[in-house]
PDB file of C-alpha atoms in Angstrom:
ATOM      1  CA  UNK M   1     146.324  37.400  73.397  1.00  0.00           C
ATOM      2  CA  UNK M   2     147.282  41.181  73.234  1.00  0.00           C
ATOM      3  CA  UNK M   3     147.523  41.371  69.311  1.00  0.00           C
ATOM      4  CA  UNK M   4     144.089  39.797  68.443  1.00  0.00           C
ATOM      5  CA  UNK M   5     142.976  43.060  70.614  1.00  0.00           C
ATOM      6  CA  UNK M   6     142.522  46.489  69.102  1.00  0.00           C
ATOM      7  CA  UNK M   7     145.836  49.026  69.761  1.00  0.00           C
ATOM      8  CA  UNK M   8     143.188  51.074  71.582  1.00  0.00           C
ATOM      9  CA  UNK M   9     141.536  47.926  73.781  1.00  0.00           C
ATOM     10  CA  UNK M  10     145.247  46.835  75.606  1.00  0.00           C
ATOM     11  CA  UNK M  11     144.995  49.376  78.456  1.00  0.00           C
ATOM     12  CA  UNK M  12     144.389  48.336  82.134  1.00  0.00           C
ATOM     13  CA  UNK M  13     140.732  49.298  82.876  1.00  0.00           C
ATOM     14  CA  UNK M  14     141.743  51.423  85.818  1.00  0.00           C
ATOM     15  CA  UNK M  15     144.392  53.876  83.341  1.00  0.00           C
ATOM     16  CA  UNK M  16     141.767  53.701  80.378  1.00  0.00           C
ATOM     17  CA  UNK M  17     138.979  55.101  82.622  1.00  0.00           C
ATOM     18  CA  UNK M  18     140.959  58.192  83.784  1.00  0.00           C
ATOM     19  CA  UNK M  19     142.749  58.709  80.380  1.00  0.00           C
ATOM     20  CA  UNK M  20     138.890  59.096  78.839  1.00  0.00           C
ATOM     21  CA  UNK M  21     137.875  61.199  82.071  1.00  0.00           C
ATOM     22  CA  UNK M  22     141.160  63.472  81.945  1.00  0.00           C
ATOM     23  CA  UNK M  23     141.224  63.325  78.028  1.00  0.00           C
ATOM     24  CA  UNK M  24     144.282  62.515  77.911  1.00  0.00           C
ATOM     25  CA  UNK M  25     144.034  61.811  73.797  1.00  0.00           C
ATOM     26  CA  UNK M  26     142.597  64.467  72.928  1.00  0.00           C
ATOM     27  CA  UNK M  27     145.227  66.983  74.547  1.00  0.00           C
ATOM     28  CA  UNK M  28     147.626  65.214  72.597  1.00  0.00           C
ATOM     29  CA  UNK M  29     145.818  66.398  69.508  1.00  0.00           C
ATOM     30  CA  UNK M  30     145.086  69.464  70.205  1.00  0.00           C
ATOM     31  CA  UNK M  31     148.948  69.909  71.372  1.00  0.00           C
ATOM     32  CA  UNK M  32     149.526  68.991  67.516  1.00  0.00           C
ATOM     33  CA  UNK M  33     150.972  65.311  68.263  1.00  0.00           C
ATOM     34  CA  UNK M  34     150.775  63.824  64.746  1.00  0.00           C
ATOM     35  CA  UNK M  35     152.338  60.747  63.422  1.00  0.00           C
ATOM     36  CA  UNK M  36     153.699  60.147  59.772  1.00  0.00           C
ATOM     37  CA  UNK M  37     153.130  56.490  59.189  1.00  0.00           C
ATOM     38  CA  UNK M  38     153.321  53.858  61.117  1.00  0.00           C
ATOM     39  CA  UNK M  39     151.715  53.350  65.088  1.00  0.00           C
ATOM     40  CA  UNK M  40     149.282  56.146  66.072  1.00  0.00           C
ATOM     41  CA  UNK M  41     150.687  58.493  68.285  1.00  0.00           C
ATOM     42  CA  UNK M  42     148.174  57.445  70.967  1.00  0.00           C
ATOM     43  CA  UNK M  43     149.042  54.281  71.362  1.00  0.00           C
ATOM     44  CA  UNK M  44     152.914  55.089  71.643  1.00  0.00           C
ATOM     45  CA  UNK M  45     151.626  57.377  74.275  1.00  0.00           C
ATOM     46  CA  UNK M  46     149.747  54.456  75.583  1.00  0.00           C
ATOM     47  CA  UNK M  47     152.292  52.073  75.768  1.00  0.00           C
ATOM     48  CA  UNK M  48     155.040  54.534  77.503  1.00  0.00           C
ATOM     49  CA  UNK M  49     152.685  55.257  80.074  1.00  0.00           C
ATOM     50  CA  UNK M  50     152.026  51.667  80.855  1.00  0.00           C
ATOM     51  CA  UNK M  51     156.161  50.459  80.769  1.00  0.00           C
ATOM     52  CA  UNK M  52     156.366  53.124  83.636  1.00  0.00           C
ATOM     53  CA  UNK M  53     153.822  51.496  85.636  1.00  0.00           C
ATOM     54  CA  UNK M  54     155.088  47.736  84.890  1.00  0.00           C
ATOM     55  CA  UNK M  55     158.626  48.312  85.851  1.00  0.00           C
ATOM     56  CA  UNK M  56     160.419  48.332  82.241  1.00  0.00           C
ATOM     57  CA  UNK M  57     162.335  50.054  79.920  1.00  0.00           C
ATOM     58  CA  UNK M  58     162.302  50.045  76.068  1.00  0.00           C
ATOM     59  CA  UNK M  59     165.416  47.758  75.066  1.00  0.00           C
ATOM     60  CA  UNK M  60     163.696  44.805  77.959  1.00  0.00           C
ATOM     61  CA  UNK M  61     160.143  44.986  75.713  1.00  0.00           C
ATOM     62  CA  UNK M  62     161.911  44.721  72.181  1.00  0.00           C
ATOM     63  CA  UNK M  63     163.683  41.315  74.354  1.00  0.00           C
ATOM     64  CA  UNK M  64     160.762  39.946  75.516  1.00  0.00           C
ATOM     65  CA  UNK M  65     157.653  38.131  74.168  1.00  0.00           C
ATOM     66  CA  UNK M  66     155.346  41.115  72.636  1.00  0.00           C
ATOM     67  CA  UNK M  67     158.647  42.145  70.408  1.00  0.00           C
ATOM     68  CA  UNK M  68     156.789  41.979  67.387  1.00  0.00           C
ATOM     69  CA  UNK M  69     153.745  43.968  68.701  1.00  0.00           C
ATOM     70  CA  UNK M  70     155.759  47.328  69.226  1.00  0.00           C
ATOM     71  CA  UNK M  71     157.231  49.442  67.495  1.00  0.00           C
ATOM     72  CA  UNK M  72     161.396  48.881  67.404  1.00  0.00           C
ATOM     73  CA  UNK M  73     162.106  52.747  66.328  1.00  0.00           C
TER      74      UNK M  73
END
């Protein structure tokens, strides 16, 4: 089940070996992405990056099953 995993641990193994070869998360920090409270900024990033791949927008993930795993603003 996806929320016994870490936030970090629910990428595809393909995308999380070329985000740690491309460093993707750490040129979000060094472009000064910081969050307030709440989700880590990385793992928004994270999870946009994978809804493109799967085929699905925002509003169909806050319908389905993993509703309470995201973030709803």
């Amino acid at each position: 089940m996806i929320a016994k995993n870490s936030l970090n641990n629910q990428l595809p193994n393909e995308i999380k070996s070329t985000f740690k070869e491309l460093n993707v998360l750490k040129h979000l920090r060094i472009a000064g992405i910081t969050k307030s409270f709440g989700f880590s900024c990385a793992y928004i990033f994270q999870l946009i990056f994978c809804m493109i791949f799967e085929n699905k927008n925002w509003f169909r993930m806050l319908e389905s099953k993993k509703a309470t795993d995201i973030p709803a603003k």
